[in-house]
């Protein structure tokens, strides 16, 4: 992989983290933290699956103390996995956890600032400075406890859980996320406390990638070099959750950014570990050579190309800023999957434009005649997929060749999940960086499911929306219902609403904020009770769980949004 960004080292229990050490893989329990036996057992399962760090929620002091007891039991049984307390809205719990755990995660959006109300508040500069002084006063004693007990800290910012104060000045933006964490980091640096890891998470992959890139630039400007934890929060379930995670995490890892990762799936926590391991192993297997050009833009614009017309299921355009297309060489009549935009198959149909296949290692001067209706299908160097295709496209631009580019990537894996993860990293990164007018994902040994995955990659990069988007949390000790069953039921009931984003969140602690992009939300309010949201507004409270999906559908119909 590309050289890792240089960081300081942070010690989390017996695990060292930073650029001098392997990329660490972690997960989070979804048991009730005070159920010590169940939590201990799940920690062991995560560790045995390959998880190197385990996080547990601590809503209050009682839960923080329970994590200490869980750690004692694990240690007594020979399991040394470090435990992290996840804190929201409760500094007292953070202080208690700092005495008993290996790391404490606090959220700058709610550690000092009050619970968000999503209301704009006007601050004078003097008032804003007074708020910063209040943050410093609250953090200094917490830092002292962490220093005394050798406890590391994770500053975890989530899109949608920013404080009203930050959102009033910066908006609910990647820039606001960066400033939220930098306010806290400056206090830690001033106090000489360096055992800090940072995460910048969002369910929107584009926001997640942009916020981390911005944070790296902001830290570099202030000579800070803290390790980074990467993850796409509320990534979801099944194929979609894996693809979203691989696009976001893989894009940054391929740039040398990231020291620990978590794949957040609405599944059993131990199921996250092999997915994360595949992502890390594949990125590290690639050379990621210098692409010859690095944009100083945090989210590059689409490459400028000419428009080329095509006719397949209907007239369309490749290039010219139009949404990227999906190509396939499969006989789609035999498939039980989405139809591609363009099928290239001698036994079926061929495109009505000139498709020229070329390897990324071919010198641009040798690719042959380029006409006004030429589209290049660029295949990569398998040992340096992202780097080779990036360099080739930059060389096209330098030569003034503005024809559309389709990325044609084929993977020899026999396991579909592995092939999908690799394609998500490679194709997702290049699409995210504005370099593709289409993608062509092949996995000859994995059957016919690559077309759905190609559309999912484009959706993850927010370049093209073709299905309902579900934002679902992975669950934790705060979850108020059976998350996996509920996600399946909500998806079954709403998957026809392809124009909508629907959030399924286990509790109200972060649900309304972290599903910030959702049109509608299904949020646990209490045991077997659900609250429904329209955007960030709670419109129905404490509905019996057995009525909630029907009431959600009624709300969508009442708003006239069943047909787009």
Short mmCIF file of N, CA, C and O in Angstrom, two decimals, residues 3 28 30 48 54 59 77 91 99 137 148 172 255-256 297 319 336 389 408 447 539 546 558:
data_model
loop_
_atom_site.label_atom_id
_atom_site.label_comp_id
_atom_site.label_asym_id
_atom_site.label_seq_id
_atom_site.Cartn_x
_atom_site.Cartn_y
_atom_site.Cartn_z
N UNK A 3 2.65 4.52 1.34
CA UNK A 3 3.24 4.74 2.65
C UNK A 3 2.20 5.31 3.61
O UNK A 3 1.49 6.27 3.28
N UNK A 28 -17.65 -3.68 18.23
CA UNK A 28 -18.37 -3.19 19.41
C UNK A 28 -19.45 -4.20 19.78
O UNK A 28 -20.15 -4.73 18.91
N UNK A 30 -23.04 -5.63 21.21
CA UNK A 30 -24.42 -5.14 21.18
C UNK A 30 -25.24 -5.72 22.32
O UNK A 30 -26.47 -5.67 22.32
N UNK A 48 -11.84 -13.86 19.44
CA UNK A 48 -11.52 -15.12 18.76
C UNK A 48 -11.69 -15.01 17.25
O UNK A 48 -11.03 -15.74 16.49
N UNK A 54 -12.14 -4.10 21.63
CA UNK A 54 -13.59 -4.22 21.73
C UNK A 54 -14.15 -3.02 22.49
O UNK A 54 -13.62 -2.64 23.54
N UNK A 59 -23.76 4.00 29.20
CA UNK A 59 -24.69 5.12 29.31
C UNK A 59 -24.49 5.89 30.61
O UNK A 59 -24.76 7.09 30.68
N UNK A 77 -9.49 -15.02 32.63
CA UNK A 77 -9.61 -16.15 31.73
C UNK A 77 -8.59 -16.16 30.62
O UNK A 77 -8.71 -16.95 29.67
N UNK A 91 -20.48 12.98 31.18
CA UNK A 91 -19.08 13.07 31.62
C UNK A 91 -18.78 12.24 32.86
O UNK A 91 -17.67 11.72 33.01
N UNK A 99 -11.06 5.17 34.87
CA UNK A 99 -10.38 4.47 35.96
C UNK A 99 -10.38 2.96 35.78
O UNK A 99 -9.67 2.26 36.50
N UNK A 137 -12.17 23.78 30.63
CA UNK A 137 -12.36 23.52 32.06
C UNK A 137 -12.89 22.12 32.32
O UNK A 137 -12.54 21.47 33.31
N UNK A 148 -3.43 9.55 34.88
CA UNK A 148 -3.13 8.79 36.10
C UNK A 148 -3.28 7.29 35.89
O UNK A 148 -2.47 6.49 36.39
N UNK A 172 -23.94 21.54 9.34
CA UNK A 172 -23.73 20.11 9.55
C UNK A 172 -22.86 19.57 8.43
O UNK A 172 -23.29 18.82 7.56
N UNK A 255 -4.86 5.74 0.41
CA UNK A 255 -4.09 6.98 0.45
C UNK A 255 -3.09 7.00 1.59
O UNK A 255 -2.42 8.01 1.84
N UNK A 256 -2.99 5.89 2.33
CA UNK A 256 -2.06 5.82 3.46
C UNK A 256 -2.62 6.41 4.74
O UNK A 256 -1.89 6.64 5.69
N UNK A 297 -7.85 19.26 -3.52
CA UNK A 297 -9.27 19.41 -3.25
C UNK A 297 -9.71 18.21 -2.42
O UNK A 297 -9.37 17.07 -2.73
N UNK A 319 -20.38 10.14 -20.09
CA UNK A 319 -19.48 11.29 -20.02
C UNK A 319 -20.24 12.60 -19.97
O UNK A 319 -21.45 12.65 -19.79
N UNK A 336 -30.92 -13.07 -12.46
CA UNK A 336 -32.00 -12.65 -11.56
C UNK A 336 -31.57 -11.36 -10.87
O UNK A 336 -31.71 -11.20 -9.66
N UNK A 389 -4.63 2.92 -12.88
CA UNK A 389 -5.74 3.54 -13.60
C UNK A 389 -5.75 5.05 -13.39
O UNK A 389 -6.05 5.81 -14.32
N UNK A 408 -12.77 -0.99 -16.27
CA UNK A 408 -13.10 -2.39 -16.45
C UNK A 408 -12.20 -3.24 -15.56
O UNK A 408 -11.05 -3.50 -15.89
N UNK A 447 -20.43 -16.02 -10.41
CA UNK A 447 -21.82 -15.94 -10.83
C UNK A 447 -22.18 -14.59 -11.38
O UNK A 447 -21.35 -13.87 -11.92
N UNK A 539 -42.16 12.88 14.74
CA UNK A 539 -43.56 13.17 14.43
C UNK A 539 -44.53 12.21 15.13
O UNK A 539 -45.71 12.50 15.26
N UNK A 546 -45.23 -3.36 17.25
CA UNK A 546 -45.98 -4.15 16.27
C UNK A 546 -46.77 -3.27 15.28
O UNK A 546 -47.20 -3.75 14.23
N UNK A 558 -48.87 9.64 3.53
CA UNK A 558 -49.47 10.93 3.89
C UNK A 558 -48.67 12.10 3.32
O UNK A 558 -49.24 13.11 2.90
#
